PDB file of N, CA and C in Angstrom:
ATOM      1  N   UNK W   1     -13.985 -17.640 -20.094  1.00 83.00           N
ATOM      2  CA  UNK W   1     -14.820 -16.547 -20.544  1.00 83.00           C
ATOM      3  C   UNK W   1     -16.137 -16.534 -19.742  1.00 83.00           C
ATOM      4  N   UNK W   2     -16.651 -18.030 -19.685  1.00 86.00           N
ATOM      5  CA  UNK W   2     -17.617 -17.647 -19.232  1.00 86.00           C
ATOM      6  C   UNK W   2     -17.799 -17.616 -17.630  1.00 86.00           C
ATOM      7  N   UNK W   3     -16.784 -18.167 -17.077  1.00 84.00           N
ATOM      8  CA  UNK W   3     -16.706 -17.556 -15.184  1.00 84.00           C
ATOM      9  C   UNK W   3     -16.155 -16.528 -15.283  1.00 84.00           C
ATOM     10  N   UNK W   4     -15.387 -15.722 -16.197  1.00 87.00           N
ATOM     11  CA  UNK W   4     -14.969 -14.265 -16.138  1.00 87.00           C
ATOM     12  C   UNK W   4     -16.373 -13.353 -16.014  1.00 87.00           C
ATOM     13  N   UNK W   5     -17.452 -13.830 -16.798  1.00 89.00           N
ATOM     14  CA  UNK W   5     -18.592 -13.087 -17.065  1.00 89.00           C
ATOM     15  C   UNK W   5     -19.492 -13.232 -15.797  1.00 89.00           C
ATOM     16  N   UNK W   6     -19.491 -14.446 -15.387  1.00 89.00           N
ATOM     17  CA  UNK W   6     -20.313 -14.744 -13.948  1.00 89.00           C
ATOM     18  C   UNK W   6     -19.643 -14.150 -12.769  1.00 89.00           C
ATOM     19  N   UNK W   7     -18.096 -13.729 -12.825  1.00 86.00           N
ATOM     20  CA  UNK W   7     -17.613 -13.265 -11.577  1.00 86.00           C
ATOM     21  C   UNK W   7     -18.114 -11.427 -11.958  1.00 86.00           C
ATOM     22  N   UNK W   8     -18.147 -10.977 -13.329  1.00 89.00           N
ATOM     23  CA  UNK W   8     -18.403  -9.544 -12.984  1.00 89.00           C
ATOM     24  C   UNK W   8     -20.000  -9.308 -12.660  1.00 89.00           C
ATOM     25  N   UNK W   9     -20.879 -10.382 -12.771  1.00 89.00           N
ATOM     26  CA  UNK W   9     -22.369 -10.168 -12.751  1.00 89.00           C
ATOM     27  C   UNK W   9     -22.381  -9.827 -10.801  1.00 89.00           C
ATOM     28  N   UNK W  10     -21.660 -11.480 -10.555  1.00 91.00           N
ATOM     29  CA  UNK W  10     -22.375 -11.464  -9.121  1.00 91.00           C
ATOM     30  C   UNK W  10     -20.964 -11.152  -8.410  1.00 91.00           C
ATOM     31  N   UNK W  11     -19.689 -10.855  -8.448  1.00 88.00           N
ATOM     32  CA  UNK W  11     -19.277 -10.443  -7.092  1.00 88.00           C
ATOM     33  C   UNK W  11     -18.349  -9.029  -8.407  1.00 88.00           C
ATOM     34  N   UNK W  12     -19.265  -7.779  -8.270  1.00 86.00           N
ATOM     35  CA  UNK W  12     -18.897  -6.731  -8.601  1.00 86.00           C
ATOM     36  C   UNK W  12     -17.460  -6.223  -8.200  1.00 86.00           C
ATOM     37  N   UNK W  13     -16.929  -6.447  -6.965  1.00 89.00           N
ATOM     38  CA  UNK W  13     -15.776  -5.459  -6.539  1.00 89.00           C
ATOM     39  C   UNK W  13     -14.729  -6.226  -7.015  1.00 89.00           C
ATOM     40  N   UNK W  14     -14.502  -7.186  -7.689  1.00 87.00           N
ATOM     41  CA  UNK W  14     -13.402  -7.846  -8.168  1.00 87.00           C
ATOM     42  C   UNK W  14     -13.129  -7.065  -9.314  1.00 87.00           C
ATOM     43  N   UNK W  15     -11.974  -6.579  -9.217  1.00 89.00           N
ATOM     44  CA  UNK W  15     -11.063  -5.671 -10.559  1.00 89.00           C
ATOM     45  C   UNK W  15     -10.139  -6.618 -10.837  1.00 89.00           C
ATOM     46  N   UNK W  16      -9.167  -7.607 -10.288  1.00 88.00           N
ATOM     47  CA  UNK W  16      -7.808  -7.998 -10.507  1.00 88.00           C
ATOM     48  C   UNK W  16      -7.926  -9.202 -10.526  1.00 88.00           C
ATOM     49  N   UNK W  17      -7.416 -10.515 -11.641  1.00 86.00           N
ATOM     50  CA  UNK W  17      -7.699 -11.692 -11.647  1.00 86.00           C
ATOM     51  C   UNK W  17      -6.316 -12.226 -11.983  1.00 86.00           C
ATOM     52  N   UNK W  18      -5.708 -13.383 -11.717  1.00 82.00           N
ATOM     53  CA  UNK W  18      -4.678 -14.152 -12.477  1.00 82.00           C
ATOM     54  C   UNK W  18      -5.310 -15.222 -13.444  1.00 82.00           C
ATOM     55  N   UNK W  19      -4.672 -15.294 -14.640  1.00 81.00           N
ATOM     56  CA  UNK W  19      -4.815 -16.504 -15.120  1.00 81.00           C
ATOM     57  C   UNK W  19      -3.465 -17.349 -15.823  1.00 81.00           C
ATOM     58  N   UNK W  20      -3.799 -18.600 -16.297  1.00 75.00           N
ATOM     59  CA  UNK W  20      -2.195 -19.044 -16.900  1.00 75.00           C
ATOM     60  C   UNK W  20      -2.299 -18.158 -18.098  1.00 75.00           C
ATOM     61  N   UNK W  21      -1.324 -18.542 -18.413  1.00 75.00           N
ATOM     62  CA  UNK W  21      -0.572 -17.782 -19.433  1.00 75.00           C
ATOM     63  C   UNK W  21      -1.252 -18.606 -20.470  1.00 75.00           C
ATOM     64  N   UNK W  22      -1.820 -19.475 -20.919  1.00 74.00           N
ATOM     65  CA  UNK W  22      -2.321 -20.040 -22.168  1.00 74.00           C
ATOM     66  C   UNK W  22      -3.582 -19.123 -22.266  1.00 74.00           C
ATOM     67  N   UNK W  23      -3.819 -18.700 -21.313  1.00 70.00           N
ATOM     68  CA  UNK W  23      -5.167 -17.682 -22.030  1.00 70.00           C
ATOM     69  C   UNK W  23      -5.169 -16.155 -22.111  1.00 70.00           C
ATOM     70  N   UNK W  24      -4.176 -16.151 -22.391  1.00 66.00           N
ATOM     71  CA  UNK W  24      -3.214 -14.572 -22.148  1.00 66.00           C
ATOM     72  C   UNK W  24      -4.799 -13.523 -22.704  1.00 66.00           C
ATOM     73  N   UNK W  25      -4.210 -14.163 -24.421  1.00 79.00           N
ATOM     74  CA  UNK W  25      -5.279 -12.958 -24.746  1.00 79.00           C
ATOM     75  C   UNK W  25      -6.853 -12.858 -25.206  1.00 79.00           C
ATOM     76  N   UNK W  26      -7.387 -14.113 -25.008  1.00 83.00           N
ATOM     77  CA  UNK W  26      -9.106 -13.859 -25.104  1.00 83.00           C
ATOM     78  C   UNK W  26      -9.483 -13.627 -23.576  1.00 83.00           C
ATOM     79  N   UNK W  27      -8.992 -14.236 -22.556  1.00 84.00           N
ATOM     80  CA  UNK W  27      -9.065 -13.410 -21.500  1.00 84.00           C
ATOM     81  C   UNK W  27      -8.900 -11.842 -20.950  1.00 84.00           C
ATOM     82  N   UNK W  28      -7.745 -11.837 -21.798  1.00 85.00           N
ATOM     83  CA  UNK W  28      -7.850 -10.560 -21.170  1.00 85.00           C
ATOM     84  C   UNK W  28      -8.457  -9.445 -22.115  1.00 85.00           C
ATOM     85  N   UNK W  29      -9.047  -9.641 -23.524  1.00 88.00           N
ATOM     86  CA  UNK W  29      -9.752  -8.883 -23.989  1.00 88.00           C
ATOM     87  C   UNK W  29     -10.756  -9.335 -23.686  1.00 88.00           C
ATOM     88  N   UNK W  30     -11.627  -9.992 -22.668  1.00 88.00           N
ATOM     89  CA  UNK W  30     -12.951  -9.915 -22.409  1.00 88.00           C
ATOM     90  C   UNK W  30     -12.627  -9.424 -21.139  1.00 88.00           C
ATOM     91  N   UNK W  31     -12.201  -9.856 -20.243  1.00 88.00           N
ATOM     92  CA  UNK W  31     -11.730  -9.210 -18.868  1.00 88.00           C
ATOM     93  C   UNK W  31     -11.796  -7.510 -19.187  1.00 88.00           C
ATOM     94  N   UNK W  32     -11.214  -6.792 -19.887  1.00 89.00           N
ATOM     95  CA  UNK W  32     -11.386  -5.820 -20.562  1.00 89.00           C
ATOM     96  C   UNK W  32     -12.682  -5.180 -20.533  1.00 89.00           C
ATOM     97  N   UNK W  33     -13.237  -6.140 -21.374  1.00 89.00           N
ATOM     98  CA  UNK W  33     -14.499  -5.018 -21.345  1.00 89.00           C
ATOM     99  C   UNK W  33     -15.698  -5.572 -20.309  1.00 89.00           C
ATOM    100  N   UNK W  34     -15.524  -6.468 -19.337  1.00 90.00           N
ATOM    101  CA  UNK W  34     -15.976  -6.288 -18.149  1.00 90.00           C
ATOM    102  C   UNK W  34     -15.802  -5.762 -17.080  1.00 90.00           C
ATOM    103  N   UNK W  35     -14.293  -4.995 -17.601  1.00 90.00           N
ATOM    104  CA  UNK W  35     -13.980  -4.322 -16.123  1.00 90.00           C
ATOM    105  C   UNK W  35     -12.780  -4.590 -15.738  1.00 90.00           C
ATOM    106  N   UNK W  36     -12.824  -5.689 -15.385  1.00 90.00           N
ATOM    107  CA  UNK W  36     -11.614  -6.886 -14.645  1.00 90.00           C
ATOM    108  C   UNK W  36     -10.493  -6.799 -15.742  1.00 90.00           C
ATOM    109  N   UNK W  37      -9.232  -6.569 -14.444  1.00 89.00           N
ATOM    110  CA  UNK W  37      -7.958  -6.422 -14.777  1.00 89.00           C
ATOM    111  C   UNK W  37      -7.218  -7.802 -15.211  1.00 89.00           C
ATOM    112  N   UNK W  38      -6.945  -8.573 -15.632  1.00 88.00           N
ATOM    113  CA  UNK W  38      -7.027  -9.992 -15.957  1.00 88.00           C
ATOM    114  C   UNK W  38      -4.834  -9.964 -16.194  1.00 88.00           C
ATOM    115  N   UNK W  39      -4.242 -10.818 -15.190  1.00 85.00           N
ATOM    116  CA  UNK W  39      -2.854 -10.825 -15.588  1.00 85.00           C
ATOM    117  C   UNK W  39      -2.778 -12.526 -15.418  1.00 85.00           C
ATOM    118  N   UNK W  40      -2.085 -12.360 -16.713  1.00 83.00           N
ATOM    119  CA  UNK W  40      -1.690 -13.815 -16.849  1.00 83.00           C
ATOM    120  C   UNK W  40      -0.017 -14.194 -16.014  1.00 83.00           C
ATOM    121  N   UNK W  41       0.030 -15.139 -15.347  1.00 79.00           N
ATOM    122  CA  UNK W  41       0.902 -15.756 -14.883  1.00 79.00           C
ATOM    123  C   UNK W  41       2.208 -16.737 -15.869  1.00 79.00           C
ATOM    124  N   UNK W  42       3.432 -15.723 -15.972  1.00 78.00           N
ATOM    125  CA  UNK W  42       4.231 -16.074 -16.803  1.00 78.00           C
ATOM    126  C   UNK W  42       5.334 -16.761 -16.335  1.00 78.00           C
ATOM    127  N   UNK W  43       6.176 -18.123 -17.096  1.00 78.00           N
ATOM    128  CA  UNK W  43       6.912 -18.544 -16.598  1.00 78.00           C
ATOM    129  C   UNK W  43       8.445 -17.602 -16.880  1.00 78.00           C
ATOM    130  N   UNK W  44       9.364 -17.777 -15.656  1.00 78.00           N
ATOM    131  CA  UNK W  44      10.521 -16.607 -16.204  1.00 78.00           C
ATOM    132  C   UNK W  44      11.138 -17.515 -17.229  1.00 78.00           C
ATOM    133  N   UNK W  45      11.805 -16.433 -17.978  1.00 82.00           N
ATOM    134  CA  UNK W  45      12.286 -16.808 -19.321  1.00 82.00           C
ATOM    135  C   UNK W  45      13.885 -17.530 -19.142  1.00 82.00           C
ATOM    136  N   UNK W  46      13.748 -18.701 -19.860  1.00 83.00           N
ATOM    137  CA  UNK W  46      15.019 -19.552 -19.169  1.00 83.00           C
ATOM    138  C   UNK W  46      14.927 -20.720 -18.737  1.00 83.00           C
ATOM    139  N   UNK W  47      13.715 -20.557 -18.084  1.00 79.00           N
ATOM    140  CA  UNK W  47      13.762 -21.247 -16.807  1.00 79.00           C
ATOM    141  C   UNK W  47      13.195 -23.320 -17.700  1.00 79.00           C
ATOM    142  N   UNK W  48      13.960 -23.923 -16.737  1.00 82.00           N
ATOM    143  CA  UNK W  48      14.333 -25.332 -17.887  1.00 82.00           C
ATOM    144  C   UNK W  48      13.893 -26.324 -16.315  1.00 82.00           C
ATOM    145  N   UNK W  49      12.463 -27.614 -16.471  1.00 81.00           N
ATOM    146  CA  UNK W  49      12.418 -28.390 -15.465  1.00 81.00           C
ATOM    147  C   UNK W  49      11.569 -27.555 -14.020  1.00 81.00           C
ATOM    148  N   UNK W  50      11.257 -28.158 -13.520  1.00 77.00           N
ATOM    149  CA  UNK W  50      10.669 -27.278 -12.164  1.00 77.00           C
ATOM    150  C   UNK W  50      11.022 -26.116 -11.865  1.00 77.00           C
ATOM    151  N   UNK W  51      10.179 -25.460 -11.800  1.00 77.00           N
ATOM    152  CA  UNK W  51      10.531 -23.769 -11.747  1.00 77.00           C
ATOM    153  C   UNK W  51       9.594 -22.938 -10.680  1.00 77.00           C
ATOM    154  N   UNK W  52       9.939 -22.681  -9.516  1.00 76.00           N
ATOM    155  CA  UNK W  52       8.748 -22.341  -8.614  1.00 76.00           C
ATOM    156  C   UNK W  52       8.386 -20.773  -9.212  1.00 76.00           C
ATOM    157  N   UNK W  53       7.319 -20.494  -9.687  1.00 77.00           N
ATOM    158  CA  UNK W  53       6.922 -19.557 -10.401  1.00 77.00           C
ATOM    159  C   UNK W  53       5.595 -18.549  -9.042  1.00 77.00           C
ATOM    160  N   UNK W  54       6.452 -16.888  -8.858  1.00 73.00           N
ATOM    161  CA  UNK W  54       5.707 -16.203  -7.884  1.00 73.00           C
ATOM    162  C   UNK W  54       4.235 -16.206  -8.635  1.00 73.00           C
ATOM    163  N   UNK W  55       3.478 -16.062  -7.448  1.00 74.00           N
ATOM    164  CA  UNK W  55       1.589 -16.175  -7.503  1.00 74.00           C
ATOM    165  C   UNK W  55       1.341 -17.113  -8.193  1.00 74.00           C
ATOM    166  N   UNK W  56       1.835 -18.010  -8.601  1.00 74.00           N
ATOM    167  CA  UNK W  56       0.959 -19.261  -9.713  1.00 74.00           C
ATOM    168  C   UNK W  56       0.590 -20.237  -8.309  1.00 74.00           C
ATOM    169  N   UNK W  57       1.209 -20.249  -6.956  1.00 74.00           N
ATOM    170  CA  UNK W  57       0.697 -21.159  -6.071  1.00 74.00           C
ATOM    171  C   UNK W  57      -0.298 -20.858  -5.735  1.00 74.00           C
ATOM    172  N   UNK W  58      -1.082 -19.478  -5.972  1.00 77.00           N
ATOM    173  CA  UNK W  58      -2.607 -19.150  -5.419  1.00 77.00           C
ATOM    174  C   UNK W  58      -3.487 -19.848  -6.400  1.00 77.00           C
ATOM    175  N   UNK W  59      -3.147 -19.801  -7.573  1.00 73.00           N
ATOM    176  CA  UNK W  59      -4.083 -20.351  -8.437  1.00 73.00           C
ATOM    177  C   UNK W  59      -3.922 -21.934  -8.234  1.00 73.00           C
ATOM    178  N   UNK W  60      -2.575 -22.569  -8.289  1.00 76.00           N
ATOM    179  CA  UNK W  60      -2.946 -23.733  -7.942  1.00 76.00           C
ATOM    180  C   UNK W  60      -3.434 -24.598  -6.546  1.00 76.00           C
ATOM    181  N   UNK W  61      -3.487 -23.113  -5.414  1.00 79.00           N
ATOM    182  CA  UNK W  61      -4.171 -23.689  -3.958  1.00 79.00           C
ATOM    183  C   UNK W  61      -5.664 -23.471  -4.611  1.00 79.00           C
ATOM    184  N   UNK W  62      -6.248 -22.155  -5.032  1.00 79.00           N
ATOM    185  CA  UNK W  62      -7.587 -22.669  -5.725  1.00 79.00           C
ATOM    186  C   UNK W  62      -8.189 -23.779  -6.627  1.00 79.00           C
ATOM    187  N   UNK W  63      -7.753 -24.341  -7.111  1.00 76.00           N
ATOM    188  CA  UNK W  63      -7.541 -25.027  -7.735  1.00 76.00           C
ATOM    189  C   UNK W  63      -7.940 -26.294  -6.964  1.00 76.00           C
ATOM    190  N   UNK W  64      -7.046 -26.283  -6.138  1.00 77.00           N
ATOM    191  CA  UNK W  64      -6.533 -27.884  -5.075  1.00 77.00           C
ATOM    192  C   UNK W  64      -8.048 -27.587  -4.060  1.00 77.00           C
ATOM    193  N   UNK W  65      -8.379 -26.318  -3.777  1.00 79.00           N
ATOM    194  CA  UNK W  65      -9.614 -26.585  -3.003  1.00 79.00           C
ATOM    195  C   UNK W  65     -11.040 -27.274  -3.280  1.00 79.00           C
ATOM    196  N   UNK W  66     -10.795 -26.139  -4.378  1.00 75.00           N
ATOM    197  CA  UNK W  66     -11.776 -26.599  -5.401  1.00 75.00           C
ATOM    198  C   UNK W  66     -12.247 -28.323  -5.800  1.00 75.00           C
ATOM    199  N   UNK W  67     -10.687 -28.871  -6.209  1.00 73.00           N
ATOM    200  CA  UNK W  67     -10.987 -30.856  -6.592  1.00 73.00           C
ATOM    201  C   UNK W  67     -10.793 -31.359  -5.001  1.00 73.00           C
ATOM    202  N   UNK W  68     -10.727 -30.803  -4.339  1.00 73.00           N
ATOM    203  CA  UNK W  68     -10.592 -31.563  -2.858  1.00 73.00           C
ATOM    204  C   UNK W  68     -12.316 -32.123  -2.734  1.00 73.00           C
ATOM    205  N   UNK W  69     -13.721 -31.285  -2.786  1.00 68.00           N
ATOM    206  CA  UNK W  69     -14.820 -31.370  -2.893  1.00 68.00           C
ATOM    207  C   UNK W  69     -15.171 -32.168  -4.313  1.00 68.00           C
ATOM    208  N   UNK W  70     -15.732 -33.194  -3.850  1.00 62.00           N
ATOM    209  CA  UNK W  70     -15.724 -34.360  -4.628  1.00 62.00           C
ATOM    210  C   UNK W  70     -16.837 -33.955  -6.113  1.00 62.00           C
ATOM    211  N   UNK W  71     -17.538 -33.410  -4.801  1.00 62.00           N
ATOM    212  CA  UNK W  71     -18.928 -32.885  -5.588  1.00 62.00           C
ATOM    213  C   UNK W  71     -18.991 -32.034  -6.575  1.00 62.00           C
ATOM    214  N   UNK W  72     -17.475 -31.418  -6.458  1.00 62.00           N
ATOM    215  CA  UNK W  72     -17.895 -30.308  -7.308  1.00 62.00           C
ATOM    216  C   UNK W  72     -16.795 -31.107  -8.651  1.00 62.00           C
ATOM    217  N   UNK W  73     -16.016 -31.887  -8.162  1.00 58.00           N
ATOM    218  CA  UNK W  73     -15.310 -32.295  -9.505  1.00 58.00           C
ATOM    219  C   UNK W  73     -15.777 -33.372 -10.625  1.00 58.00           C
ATOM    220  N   UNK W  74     -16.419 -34.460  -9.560  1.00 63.00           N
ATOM    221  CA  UNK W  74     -16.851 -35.523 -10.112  1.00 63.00           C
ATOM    222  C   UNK W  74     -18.396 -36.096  -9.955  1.00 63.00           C
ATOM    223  N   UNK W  75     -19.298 -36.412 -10.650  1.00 62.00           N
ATOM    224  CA  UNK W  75     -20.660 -37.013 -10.486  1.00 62.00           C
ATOM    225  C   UNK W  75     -20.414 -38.730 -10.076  1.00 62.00           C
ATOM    226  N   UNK W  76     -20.416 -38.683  -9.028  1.00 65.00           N
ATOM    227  CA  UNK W  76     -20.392 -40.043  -8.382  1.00 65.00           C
ATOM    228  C   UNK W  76     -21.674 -40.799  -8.521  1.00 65.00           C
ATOM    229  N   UNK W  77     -23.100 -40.142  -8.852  1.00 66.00           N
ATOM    230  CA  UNK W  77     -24.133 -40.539  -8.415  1.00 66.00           C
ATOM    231  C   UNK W  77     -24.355 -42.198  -9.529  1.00 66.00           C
ATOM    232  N   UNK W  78     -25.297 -42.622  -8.663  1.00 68.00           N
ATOM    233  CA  UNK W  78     -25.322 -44.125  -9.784  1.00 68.00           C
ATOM    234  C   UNK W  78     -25.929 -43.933 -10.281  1.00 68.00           C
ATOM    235  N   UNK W  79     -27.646 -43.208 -10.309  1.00 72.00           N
ATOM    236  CA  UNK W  79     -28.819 -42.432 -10.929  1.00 72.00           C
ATOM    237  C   UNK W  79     -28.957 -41.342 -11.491  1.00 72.00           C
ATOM    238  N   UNK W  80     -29.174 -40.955 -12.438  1.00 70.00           N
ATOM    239  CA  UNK W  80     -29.057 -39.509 -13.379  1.00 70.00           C
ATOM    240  C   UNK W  80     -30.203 -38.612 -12.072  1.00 70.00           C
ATOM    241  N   UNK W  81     -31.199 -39.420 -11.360  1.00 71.00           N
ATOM    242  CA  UNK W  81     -32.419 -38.615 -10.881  1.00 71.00           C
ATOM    243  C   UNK W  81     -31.531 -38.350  -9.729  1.00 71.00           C
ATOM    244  N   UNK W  82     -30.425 -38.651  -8.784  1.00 68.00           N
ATOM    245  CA  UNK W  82     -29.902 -38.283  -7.937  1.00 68.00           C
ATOM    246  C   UNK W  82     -28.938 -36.771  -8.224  1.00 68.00           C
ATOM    247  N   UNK W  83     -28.511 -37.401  -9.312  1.00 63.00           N
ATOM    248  CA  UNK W  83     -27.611 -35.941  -9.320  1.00 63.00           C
ATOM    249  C   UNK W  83     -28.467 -33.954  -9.231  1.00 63.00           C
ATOM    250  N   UNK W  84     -27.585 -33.507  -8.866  1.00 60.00           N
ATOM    251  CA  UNK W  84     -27.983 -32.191  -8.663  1.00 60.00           C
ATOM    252  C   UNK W  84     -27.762 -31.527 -10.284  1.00 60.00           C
ATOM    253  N   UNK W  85     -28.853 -30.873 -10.509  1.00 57.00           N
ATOM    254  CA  UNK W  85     -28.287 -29.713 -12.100  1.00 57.00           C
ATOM    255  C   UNK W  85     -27.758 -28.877 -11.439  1.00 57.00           C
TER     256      UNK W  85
END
């Protein structure tokens, strides 16, 4: 909810978002009334054990970029005065 709200403040031209499917619908009734088209990523019905599921690899390459940068996943620092707010 609340990076749904920070993506319509500062990067305006975004209309179309994926998300998993566990946040089907408070996402997409706030997506809603920010604008943003919000589709949740569904597994096909059936499907039993590993299942390569279309567009869910974009979210999980974002994802993978994202924890690749240490900084942004984990506070390594040994000092509270080192870390960044």
């Amino acid at each position: 909810m609340r990076l749904l709200s920070r993506i319509a403040t500062t990067h305006q031209g975004i209309r179309k978002v994926r998300v998993d499917a566990g946040y089907r619908t408070t996402a997409i009734d706030h997506g809603a009334r920010l604008g943003i088209g919000v589709h949740p990523v569904h597994r096909p019905s059936g499907a039993r054990g590993f299942t390569i599921i279309p567009r869910r690899w974009t979210i999980e390459r974002s994802i993978g970029w994202l924890m690749h940068h240490r900084c942004l996943a984990r506070d390594c620092e040994g000092y509270p005065h080192h870390s960044k707010p």
